[in-house]
Amino acid sequence: MIHSQWILLVGLLCCAHCYENLSRRPTTVLTQSSTYNAQTASIANDGDVHTDDLNCAHTSPNNEKAWLQVDFGESYSINNVKIYYRRDGDGHYNWKQYRFRQFYLDVSNSSATQTPTSLRTRCYKDNTTAPNLPPNIIDIPCKRTARSVIVETTYDPPEDDRDGEHGAILEICEIEVYGCETTCRNNVCDGFGNCTDGCVDGYWGPPACNFKCPADCKELNCIMYNGHCNSCKSGYWGNTCISQCPINCIGRVCDKSSGTCTQGCTSGRYGDTCNITCSPWCVGGTCNKQSATCFNGCVQNWSGSQCDECDSNHYGSSCSLVCNSNCVNYTCNDTDGICSLGCKTGFHGDVCDRQCTSSCPSGCDRSTGQCNGDCPVGKFGEFCNKSCNQGCEDGCMRYSGICTNCIDGMFGDVCDGNCSSCPTGNGCIRLTGSCNDGCTVGKLGDFCNETCDARHETCCSHDTCARYCTQSPIPNTEHMSSLYAVITVFCISLLVNIFTITWIFRNKACKSQDVNQEEKKDTDSISTPGIYDTAEENAGYQELGQLSGPSHYDHLQGPATNK
């Protein structure tokens, strides 16, 4: 048994176009018209091809018709049917296949009980007559597409008369129906059911082409191994044609692989899939499918090949705002209105809306408003709005205000110093104010602001003196006499004062000495307590007086007080 199965397996592997035994599919069901001695129809599908009695399905005797049906559950492409009928042996007394005479083989898409014989498709009819025997193992070609195979007979063999049995009887030991899925091209498959010649149109998939091609494949044609459509129906794209072509493709036609519109876009659309709207500022709203260039130009205030930017004189989201008239060529940025080429002379700022100061002869800087170039004569500063000092001649420097030159009579960086003491026409040195050349009559010094007089001796002659006279003044006798008199008076006064002061101090010292001696005498002569007490008081007063310095006045008043 095992040996025979290995032989069968090797045979299947080596056969290029061996068909699948559809009877052995799990979904296949065998039935028969009746059953004798528990020998059911399923015995004819157990894979055992021995033909002795107990290995065979067996219908009951005494019936006008006997049949065995193989139902696959769905339609298959049948190639051939092989039947193993009962034969117990080749000996004279061994059971032979005489009941197999006159059988026929039909195929149908319905069961045997539901389909009359006249509506079936017949593949084979045995015409053997007694005493001849048909072969007990027979392989019948039957290239049909059907759901079920029916072996049927109405033959009542004469050999059964001796046993008292009558009617049609079937004893089928094994039935093998070979075929393929109906989706195999040319009805060709191998022993495992793999479609070796490919799939019929509308199906794909190894092993048995049992998947339908996507519904939108053109002519239901797809690749066998992955189900991808060879081409799509109009209006669809993708590997399985499940994606619709973009609605804006002309004719809804697009490339199968990419979905790109192949016939162009409907009006007002552009892009590979026509999913982008042409600029609303295109005249007529139409543009080139690839470049989006407007066919008929742009509406007013818009420009660019795609009409997606403002012209040079307008700006804003809708290009409705006009560039400032002070922009050069009226040109500005189309987003914010900033003058892109600069400002006209006399204006500054991002949008050139501010005037330069009137003192700027050559306009001003775009960003800062500072004057360009030099200032007009008489002006200075970043904005040329400051006036040079009135003492300047020919103006002053642009940023510092330092005078280029000074007018006559003025000096200093900004010519604010006055050198009017210098002779008219000669002027003075710019930085120091010193007179350039000589002084007027009667004047001398760096600035000619000193007056000549007689004391300058020979420097002066008739009220004229050298500019830098260094000689001492000439002594004057009249003036000297007066000076001597003053000195003499001063000296005499000084001597008198010294003498007077000396006398006063000497006289004061003598009087002090006399008083002291007098007091000593008085002290020695006092003996009574009362007088002593009085003296003590006076002594205390005198000591206090000595601390403050001698006082003759106090001494003279003392006796009067004692009285």
mmCIF file with all atom_site columns, C-alpha atoms in Angstrom, residues 445-529:
data_model
loop_
_atom_site.group_PDB
_atom_site.id
_atom_site.type_symbol
_atom_site.label_atom_id
_atom_site.label_alt_id
_atom_site.label_comp_id
_atom_site.label_asym_id
_atom_site.label_entity_id
_atom_site.label_seq_id
_atom_site.pdbx_PDB_ins_code
_atom_site.Cartn_x
_atom_site.Cartn_y
_atom_site.Cartn_z
_atom_site.occupancy
_atom_site.B_iso_or_equiv
_atom_site.pdbx_formal_charge
_atom_site.auth_seq_id
_atom_site.auth_comp_id
_atom_site.auth_asym_id
_atom_site.auth_atom_id
_atom_site.pdbx_PDB_model_num
ATOM 1  C CA . GLY A 1 445 ? 51.451 143.362 21.029  1.00 0.00 ? 445 GLY A CA 1
ATOM 2  C CA . ASP A 1 446 ? 50.447 140.048 19.311  1.00 0.00 ? 446 ASP A CA 1
ATOM 3  C CA . PHE A 1 447 ? 46.911 141.254 19.008  1.00 0.00 ? 447 PHE A CA 1
ATOM 4  C CA . CYS A 1 448 ? 47.773 144.995 18.621  1.00 0.00 ? 448 CYS A CA 1
ATOM 5  C CA . ASN A 1 449 ? 45.580 145.673 21.635  1.00 0.00 ? 449 ASN A CA 1
ATOM 6  C CA . GLU A 1 450 ? 48.212 147.486 23.798  1.00 0.00 ? 450 GLU A CA 1
ATOM 7  C CA . THR A 1 451 ? 48.643 151.254 23.591  1.00 0.00 ? 451 THR A CA 1
ATOM 8  C CA . CYS A 1 452 ? 52.042 152.897 23.099  1.00 0.00 ? 452 CYS A CA 1
ATOM 9  C CA . ASP A 1 453 ? 53.033 155.743 25.539  1.00 0.00 ? 453 ASP A CA 1
ATOM 10 C CA . ALA A 1 454 ? 56.056 157.961 26.345  1.00 0.00 ? 454 ALA A CA 1
ATOM 11 C CA . ARG A 1 455 ? 57.532 155.423 28.717  1.00 0.00 ? 455 ARG A CA 1
ATOM 12 C CA . HIS A 1 456 ? 58.531 153.222 25.841  1.00 0.00 ? 456 HIS A CA 1
ATOM 13 C CA . GLU A 1 457 ? 61.459 155.531 25.085  1.00 0.00 ? 457 GLU A CA 1
ATOM 14 C CA . THR A 1 458 ? 62.751 155.141 21.556  1.00 0.00 ? 458 THR A CA 1
ATOM 15 C CA . CYS A 1 459 ? 60.206 152.431 20.850  1.00 0.00 ? 459 CYS A CA 1
ATOM 16 C CA . CYS A 1 460 ? 57.737 155.210 20.532  1.00 0.00 ? 460 CYS A CA 1
ATOM 17 C CA . SER A 1 461 ? 58.209 158.124 18.256  1.00 0.00 ? 461 SER A CA 1
ATOM 18 C CA . HIS A 1 462 ? 55.402 160.521 17.690  1.00 0.00 ? 462 HIS A CA 1
ATOM 19 C CA . ASP A 1 463 ? 52.866 157.978 18.944  1.00 0.00 ? 463 ASP A CA 1
ATOM 20 C CA . THR A 1 464 ? 54.395 155.144 16.869  1.00 0.00 ? 464 THR A CA 1
ATOM 21 C CA . CYS A 1 465 ? 56.059 152.120 18.444  1.00 0.00 ? 465 CYS A CA 1
ATOM 22 C CA . ALA A 1 466 ? 57.557 148.864 17.375  1.00 0.00 ? 466 ALA A CA 1
ATOM 23 C CA . ARG A 1 467 ? 55.052 145.984 17.549  1.00 0.00 ? 467 ARG A CA 1
ATOM 24 C CA . TYR A 1 468 ? 57.167 143.943 19.959  1.00 0.00 ? 468 TYR A CA 1
ATOM 25 C CA . CYS A 1 469 ? 58.853 146.738 22.055  1.00 0.00 ? 469 CYS A CA 1
ATOM 26 C CA . THR A 1 470 ? 60.969 145.191 24.825  1.00 0.00 ? 470 THR A CA 1
ATOM 27 C CA . GLN A 1 471 ? 62.812 148.330 26.226  1.00 0.00 ? 471 GLN A CA 1
ATOM 28 C CA . SER A 1 472 ? 62.099 149.561 29.781  1.00 0.00 ? 472 SER A CA 1
ATOM 29 C CA . PRO A 1 473 ? 60.250 152.840 30.260  1.00 0.00 ? 473 PRO A CA 1
ATOM 30 C CA . ILE A 1 474 ? 62.430 156.050 30.665  1.00 0.00 ? 474 ILE A CA 1
ATOM 31 C CA . PRO A 1 475 ? 62.693 157.317 34.345  1.00 0.00 ? 475 PRO A CA 1
ATOM 32 C CA . ASN A 1 476 ? 60.709 160.643 35.024  1.00 0.00 ? 476 ASN A CA 1
ATOM 33 C CA . THR A 1 477 ? 62.189 163.286 37.529  1.00 0.00 ? 477 THR A CA 1
ATOM 34 C CA . GLU A 1 478 ? 58.871 164.786 38.485  1.00 0.00 ? 478 GLU A CA 1
ATOM 35 C CA . HIS A 1 479 ? 57.474 161.488 39.302  1.00 0.00 ? 479 HIS A CA 1
ATOM 36 C CA . MET A 1 480 ? 60.568 160.483 41.333  1.00 0.00 ? 480 MET A CA 1
ATOM 37 C CA . SER A 1 481 ? 60.339 163.615 43.571  1.00 0.00 ? 481 SER A CA 1
ATOM 38 C CA . SER A 1 482 ? 56.801 162.808 44.452  1.00 0.00 ? 482 SER A CA 1
ATOM 39 C CA . LEU A 1 483 ? 57.790 159.264 45.255  1.00 0.00 ? 483 LEU A CA 1
ATOM 40 C CA . TYR A 1 484 ? 60.606 160.398 47.542  1.00 0.00 ? 484 TYR A CA 1
ATOM 41 C CA . ALA A 1 485 ? 58.284 162.746 49.460  1.00 0.00 ? 485 ALA A CA 1
ATOM 42 C CA . VAL A 1 486 ? 55.808 159.986 50.055  1.00 0.00 ? 486 VAL A CA 1
ATOM 43 C CA . ILE A 1 487 ? 58.530 157.672 51.338  1.00 0.00 ? 487 ILE A CA 1
ATOM 44 C CA . THR A 1 488 ? 59.876 160.348 53.719  1.00 0.00 ? 488 THR A CA 1
ATOM 45 C CA . VAL A 1 489 ? 56.448 161.018 55.232  1.00 0.00 ? 489 VAL A CA 1
ATOM 46 C CA . PHE A 1 490 ? 55.914 157.298 55.654  1.00 0.00 ? 490 PHE A CA 1
ATOM 47 C CA . CYS A 1 491 ? 59.251 156.828 57.464  1.00 0.00 ? 491 CYS A CA 1
ATOM 48 C CA . ILE A 1 492 ? 58.659 159.781 59.866  1.00 0.00 ? 492 ILE A CA 1
ATOM 49 C CA . SER A 1 493 ? 55.218 158.457 60.712  1.00 0.00 ? 493 SER A CA 1
ATOM 50 C CA . LEU A 1 494 ? 56.648 155.042 61.358  1.00 0.00 ? 494 LEU A CA 1
ATOM 51 C CA . LEU A 1 495 ? 59.306 156.396 63.787  1.00 0.00 ? 495 LEU A CA 1
ATOM 52 C CA . VAL A 1 496 ? 56.728 158.433 65.733  1.00 0.00 ? 496 VAL A CA 1
ATOM 53 C CA . ASN A 1 497 ? 54.518 155.394 66.130  1.00 0.00 ? 497 ASN A CA 1
ATOM 54 C CA . ILE A 1 498 ? 57.403 153.248 67.341  1.00 0.00 ? 498 ILE A CA 1
ATOM 55 C CA . PHE A 1 499 ? 58.452 155.852 69.943  1.00 0.00 ? 499 PHE A CA 1
ATOM 56 C CA . THR A 1 500 ? 54.906 156.290 71.232  1.00 0.00 ? 500 THR A CA 1
ATOM 57 C CA . ILE A 1 501 ? 54.316 152.579 71.623  1.00 0.00 ? 501 ILE A CA 1
ATOM 58 C CA . THR A 1 502 ? 57.618 152.095 73.446  1.00 0.00 ? 502 THR A CA 1
ATOM 59 C CA . TRP A 1 503 ? 56.865 154.870 75.926  1.00 0.00 ? 503 TRP A CA 1
ATOM 60 C CA . ILE A 1 504 ? 53.414 153.497 76.678  1.00 0.00 ? 504 ILE A CA 1
ATOM 61 C CA . PHE A 1 505 ? 54.739 150.056 77.501  1.00 0.00 ? 505 PHE A CA 1
ATOM 62 C CA . ARG A 1 506 ? 57.564 151.356 79.689  1.00 0.00 ? 506 ARG A CA 1
ATOM 63 C CA . ASN A 1 507 ? 55.239 153.595 81.718  1.00 0.00 ? 507 ASN A CA 1
ATOM 64 C CA . LYS A 1 508 ? 52.792 150.785 82.251  1.00 0.00 ? 508 LYS A CA 1
ATOM 65 C CA . ALA A 1 509 ? 55.499 148.469 83.655  1.00 0.00 ? 509 ALA A CA 1
ATOM 66 C CA . CYS A 1 510 ? 56.653 151.032 86.282  1.00 0.00 ? 510 CYS A CA 1
ATOM 67 C CA . LYS A 1 511 ? 53.161 151.605 87.628  1.00 0.00 ? 511 LYS A CA 1
ATOM 68 C CA . SER A 1 512 ? 52.635 147.920 88.107  1.00 0.00 ? 512 SER A CA 1
ATOM 69 C CA . GLN A 1 513 ? 55.757 147.598 90.283  1.00 0.00 ? 513 GLN A CA 1
ATOM 70 C CA . ASP A 1 514 ? 54.670 150.448 92.641  1.00 0.00 ? 514 ASP A CA 1
ATOM 71 C CA . VAL A 1 515 ? 51.314 148.891 93.252  1.00 0.00 ? 515 VAL A CA 1
ATOM 72 C CA . ASN A 1 516 ? 52.838 145.588 94.300  1.00 0.00 ? 516 ASN A CA 1
ATOM 73 C CA . GLN A 1 517 ? 55.053 147.205 96.916  1.00 0.00 ? 517 GLN A CA 1
ATOM 74 C CA . GLU A 1 518 ? 52.109 149.106 98.398  1.00 0.00 ? 518 GLU A CA 1
ATOM 75 C CA . GLU A 1 519 ? 50.075 145.971 98.800  1.00 0.00 ? 519 GLU A CA 1
ATOM 76 C CA . LYS A 1 520 ? 52.867 144.243 100.686 1.00 0.00 ? 520 LYS A CA 1
ATOM 77 C CA . LYS A 1 521 ? 52.986 146.979 103.296 1.00 0.00 ? 521 LYS A CA 1
ATOM 78 C CA . ASP A 1 522 ? 49.270 146.830 103.895 1.00 0.00 ? 522 ASP A CA 1
ATOM 79 C CA . THR A 1 523 ? 49.380 143.116 104.508 1.00 0.00 ? 523 THR A CA 1
ATOM 80 C CA . ASP A 1 524 ? 52.014 143.297 107.196 1.00 0.00 ? 524 ASP A CA 1
ATOM 81 C CA . SER A 1 525 ? 50.149 145.944 109.238 1.00 0.00 ? 525 SER A CA 1
ATOM 82 C CA . ILE A 1 526 ? 46.758 144.169 109.439 1.00 0.00 ? 526 ILE A CA 1
ATOM 83 C CA . SER A 1 527 ? 46.106 142.351 112.817 1.00 0.00 ? 527 SER A CA 1
ATOM 84 C CA . THR A 1 528 ? 42.328 142.195 113.509 1.00 0.00 ? 528 THR A CA 1
ATOM 85 C CA . PRO A 1 529 ? 40.277 139.262 112.260 1.00 0.00 ? 529 PRO A CA 1
#
